[in-house]
Short mmCIF file of C-alpha atoms and ligand atoms in Angstrom, two decimals:
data_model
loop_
_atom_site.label_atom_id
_atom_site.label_comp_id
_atom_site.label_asym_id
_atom_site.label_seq_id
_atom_site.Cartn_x
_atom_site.Cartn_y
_atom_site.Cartn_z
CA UNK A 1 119.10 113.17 92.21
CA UNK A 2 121.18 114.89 94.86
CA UNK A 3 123.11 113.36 97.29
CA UNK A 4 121.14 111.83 99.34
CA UNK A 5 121.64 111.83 103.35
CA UNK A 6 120.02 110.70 106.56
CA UNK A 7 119.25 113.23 109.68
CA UNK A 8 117.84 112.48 112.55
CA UNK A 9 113.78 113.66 112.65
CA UNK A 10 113.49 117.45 114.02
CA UNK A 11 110.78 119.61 114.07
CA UNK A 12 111.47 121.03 110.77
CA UNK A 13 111.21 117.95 108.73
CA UNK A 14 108.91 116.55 111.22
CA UNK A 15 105.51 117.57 109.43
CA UNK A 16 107.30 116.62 105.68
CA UNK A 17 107.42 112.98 107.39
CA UNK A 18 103.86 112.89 108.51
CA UNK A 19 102.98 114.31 104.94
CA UNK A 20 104.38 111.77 102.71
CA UNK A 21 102.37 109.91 100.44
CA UNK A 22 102.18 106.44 99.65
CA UNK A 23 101.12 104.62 95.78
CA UNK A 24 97.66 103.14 96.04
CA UNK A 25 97.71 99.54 97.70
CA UNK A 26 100.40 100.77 100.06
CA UNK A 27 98.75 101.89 103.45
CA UNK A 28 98.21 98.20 104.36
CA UNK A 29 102.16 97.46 104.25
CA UNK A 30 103.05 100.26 106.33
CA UNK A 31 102.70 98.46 110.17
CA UNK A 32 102.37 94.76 110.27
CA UNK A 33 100.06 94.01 113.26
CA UNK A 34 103.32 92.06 115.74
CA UNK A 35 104.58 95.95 115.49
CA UNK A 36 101.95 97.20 116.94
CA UNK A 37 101.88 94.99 119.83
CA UNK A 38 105.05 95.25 120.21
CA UNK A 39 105.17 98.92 120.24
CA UNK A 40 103.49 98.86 123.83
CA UNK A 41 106.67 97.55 124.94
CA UNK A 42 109.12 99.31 122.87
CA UNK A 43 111.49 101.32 124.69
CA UNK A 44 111.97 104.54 123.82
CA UNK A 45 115.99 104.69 124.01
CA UNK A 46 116.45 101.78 121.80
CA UNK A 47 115.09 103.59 119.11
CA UNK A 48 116.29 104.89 116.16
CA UNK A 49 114.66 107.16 113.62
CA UNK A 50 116.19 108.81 110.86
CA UNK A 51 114.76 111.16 107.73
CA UNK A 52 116.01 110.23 103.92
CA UNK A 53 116.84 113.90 102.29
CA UNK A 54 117.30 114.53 99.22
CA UNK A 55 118.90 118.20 98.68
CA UNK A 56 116.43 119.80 101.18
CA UNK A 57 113.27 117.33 100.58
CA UNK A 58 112.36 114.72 102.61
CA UNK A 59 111.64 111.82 100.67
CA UNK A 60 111.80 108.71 103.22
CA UNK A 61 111.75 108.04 106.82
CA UNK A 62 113.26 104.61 108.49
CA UNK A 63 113.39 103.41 111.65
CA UNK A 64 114.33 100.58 114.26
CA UNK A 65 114.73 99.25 117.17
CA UNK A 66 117.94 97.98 118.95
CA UNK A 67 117.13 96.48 122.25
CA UNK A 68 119.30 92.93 123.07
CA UNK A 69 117.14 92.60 126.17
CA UNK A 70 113.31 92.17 123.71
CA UNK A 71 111.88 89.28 124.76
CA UNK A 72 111.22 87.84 121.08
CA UNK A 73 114.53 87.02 119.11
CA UNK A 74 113.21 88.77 116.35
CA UNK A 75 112.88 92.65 117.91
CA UNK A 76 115.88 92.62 119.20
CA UNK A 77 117.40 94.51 116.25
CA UNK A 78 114.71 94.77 113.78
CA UNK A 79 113.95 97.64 110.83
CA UNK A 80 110.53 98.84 112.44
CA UNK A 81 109.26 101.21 109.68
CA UNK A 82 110.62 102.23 105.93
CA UNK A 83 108.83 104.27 103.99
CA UNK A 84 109.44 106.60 100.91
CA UNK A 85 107.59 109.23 99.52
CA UNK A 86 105.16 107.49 96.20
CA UNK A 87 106.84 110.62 93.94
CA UNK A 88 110.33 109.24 94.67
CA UNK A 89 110.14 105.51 95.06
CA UNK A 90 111.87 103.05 92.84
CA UNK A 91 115.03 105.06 92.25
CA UNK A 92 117.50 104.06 95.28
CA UNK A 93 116.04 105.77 97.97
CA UNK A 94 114.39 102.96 99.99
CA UNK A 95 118.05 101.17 99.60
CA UNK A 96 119.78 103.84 100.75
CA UNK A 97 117.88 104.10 104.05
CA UNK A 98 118.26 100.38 104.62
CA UNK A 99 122.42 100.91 104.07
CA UNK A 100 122.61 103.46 106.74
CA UNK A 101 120.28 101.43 108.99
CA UNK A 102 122.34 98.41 108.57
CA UNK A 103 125.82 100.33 108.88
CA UNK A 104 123.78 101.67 112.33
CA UNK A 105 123.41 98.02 113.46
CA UNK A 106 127.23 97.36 112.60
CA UNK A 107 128.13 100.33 114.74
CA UNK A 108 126.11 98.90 117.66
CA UNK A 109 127.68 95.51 117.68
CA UNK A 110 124.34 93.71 115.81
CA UNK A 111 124.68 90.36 114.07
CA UNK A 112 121.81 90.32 112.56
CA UNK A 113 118.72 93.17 111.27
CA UNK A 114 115.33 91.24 111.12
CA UNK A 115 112.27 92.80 109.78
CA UNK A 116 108.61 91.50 109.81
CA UNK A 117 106.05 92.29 106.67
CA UNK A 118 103.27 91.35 105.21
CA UNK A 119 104.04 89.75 101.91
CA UNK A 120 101.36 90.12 99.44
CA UNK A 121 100.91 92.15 95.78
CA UNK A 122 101.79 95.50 96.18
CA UNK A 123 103.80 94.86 99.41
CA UNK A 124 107.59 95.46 99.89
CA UNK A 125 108.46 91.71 99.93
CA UNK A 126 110.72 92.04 96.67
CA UNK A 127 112.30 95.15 98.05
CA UNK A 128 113.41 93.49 101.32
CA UNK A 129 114.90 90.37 99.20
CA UNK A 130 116.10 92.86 96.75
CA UNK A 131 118.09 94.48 99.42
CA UNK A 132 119.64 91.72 101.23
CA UNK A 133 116.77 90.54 103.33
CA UNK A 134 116.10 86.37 103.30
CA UNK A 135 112.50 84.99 105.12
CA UNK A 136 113.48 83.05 108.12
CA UNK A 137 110.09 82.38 109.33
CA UNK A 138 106.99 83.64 110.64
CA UNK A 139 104.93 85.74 113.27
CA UNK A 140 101.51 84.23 114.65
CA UNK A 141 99.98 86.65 112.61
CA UNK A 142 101.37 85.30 109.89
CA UNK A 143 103.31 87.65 108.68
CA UNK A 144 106.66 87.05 106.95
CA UNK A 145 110.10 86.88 109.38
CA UNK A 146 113.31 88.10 107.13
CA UNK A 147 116.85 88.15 108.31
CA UNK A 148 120.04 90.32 107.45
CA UNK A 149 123.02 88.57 109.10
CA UNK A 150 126.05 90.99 109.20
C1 LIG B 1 109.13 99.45 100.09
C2 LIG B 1 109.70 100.86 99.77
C3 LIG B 1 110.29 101.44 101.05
C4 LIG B 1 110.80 100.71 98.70
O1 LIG B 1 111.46 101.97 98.54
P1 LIG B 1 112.09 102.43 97.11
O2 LIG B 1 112.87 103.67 97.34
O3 LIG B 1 111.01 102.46 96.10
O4 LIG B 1 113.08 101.20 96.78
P2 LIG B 1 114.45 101.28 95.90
O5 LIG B 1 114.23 102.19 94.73
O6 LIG B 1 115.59 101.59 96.81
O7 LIG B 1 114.54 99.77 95.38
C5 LIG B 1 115.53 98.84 95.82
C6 LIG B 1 115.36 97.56 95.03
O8 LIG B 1 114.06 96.97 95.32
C7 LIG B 1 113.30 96.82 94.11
N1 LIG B 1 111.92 97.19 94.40
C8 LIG B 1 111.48 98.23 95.17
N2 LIG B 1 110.12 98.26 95.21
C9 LIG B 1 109.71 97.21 94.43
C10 LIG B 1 108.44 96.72 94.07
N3 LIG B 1 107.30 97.27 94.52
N4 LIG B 1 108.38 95.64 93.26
C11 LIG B 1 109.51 95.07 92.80
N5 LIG B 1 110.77 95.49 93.11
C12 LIG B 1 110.85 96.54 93.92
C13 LIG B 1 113.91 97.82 93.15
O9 LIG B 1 113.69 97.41 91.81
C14 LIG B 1 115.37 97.78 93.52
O10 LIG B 1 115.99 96.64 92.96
P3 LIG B 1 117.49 96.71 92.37
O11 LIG B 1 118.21 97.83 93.07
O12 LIG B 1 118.06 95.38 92.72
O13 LIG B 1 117.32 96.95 90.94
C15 LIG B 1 108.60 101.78 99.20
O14 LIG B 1 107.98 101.16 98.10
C16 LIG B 1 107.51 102.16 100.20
O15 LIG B 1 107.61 103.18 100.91
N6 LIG B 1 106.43 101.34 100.26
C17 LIG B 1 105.29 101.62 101.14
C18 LIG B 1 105.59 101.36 102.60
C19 LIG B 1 105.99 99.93 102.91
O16 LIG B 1 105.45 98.95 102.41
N7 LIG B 1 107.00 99.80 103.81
C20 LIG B 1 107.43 98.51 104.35
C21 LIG B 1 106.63 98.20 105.59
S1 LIG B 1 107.39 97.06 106.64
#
């Protein structure tokens, strides 16, 4: 593995992004329902999107949100999307991305990085512990409620 690095999405690794694949099982993981209702009301300044390279592939893509005005507690500063490419999963890239996210919420002033999921086999709920993540609760949706605290 190269070193890998984080840019910020352009529209030359724009297209690699949309193309990545996921392992079977995975599609239903990607956007927990409370993210898309909260993406009506997202905006877009507080956002932050950055591409995983690895020499000149893309092999992930994270994102979040940092917004201390969001109404709910838990989208104030919350991972909104991680994903890595199915060819290059399980081999540091997914906690990579989630280092440089974290080190973004630092830089901001954040206390804390939340992120919602949907545990379930096949879902990333042993990454997110695996990383640093602890539940804290739940949506209505049911969906699981884990915390960072910096
Ligand atoms: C979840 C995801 C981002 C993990 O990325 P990754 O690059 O494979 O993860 P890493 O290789 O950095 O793994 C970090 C740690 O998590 C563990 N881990 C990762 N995926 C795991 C899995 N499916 N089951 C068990 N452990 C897992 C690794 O063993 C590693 O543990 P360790 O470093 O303590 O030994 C990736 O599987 C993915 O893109 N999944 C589909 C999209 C998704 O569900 N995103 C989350 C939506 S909110």
């Amino acid at each position: 593995m190269a070193e890998l690095r984080v840019e910020e999405l352009s529209a030359s690794t724009i297209v690699a992004v949309n193309n990545m694949s996921l392992k079977p099982g995975q599609e239903r993981f990607l956007a927990p329902e409370s993210y898309a209702i909260a993406a009506t009301v997202v905006n877009p300044s507080t956002s932050w999107q950055r591409v995983v390279l690895d020499g000149d592939e893309v092999v992930g893509f994270v994102s979040a949100n940092f917004d201390p005005e969001a109404p709910q507690e838990h989208f104030r500063s919350v991972l909104w999307r991680i994903n890595v490419d199915a060819d290059d999963q399980g081999r540091g890239v997914g906690r990579f991305a989630v280092e440089e996210l974290l080190s973004e919420a630092r830089t901001r002033g954040m206390d804390h990085v939340n992120v919602i999921y949907e545990a379930g086999t096949d879902g990333p709920d042993t990454f997110f512990r695996r990383v640093g993540f602890t539940p804290v609760g739940e949506t209505e949706y049911g969906e699981t409620v884990a915390e960072v605290r910096l």
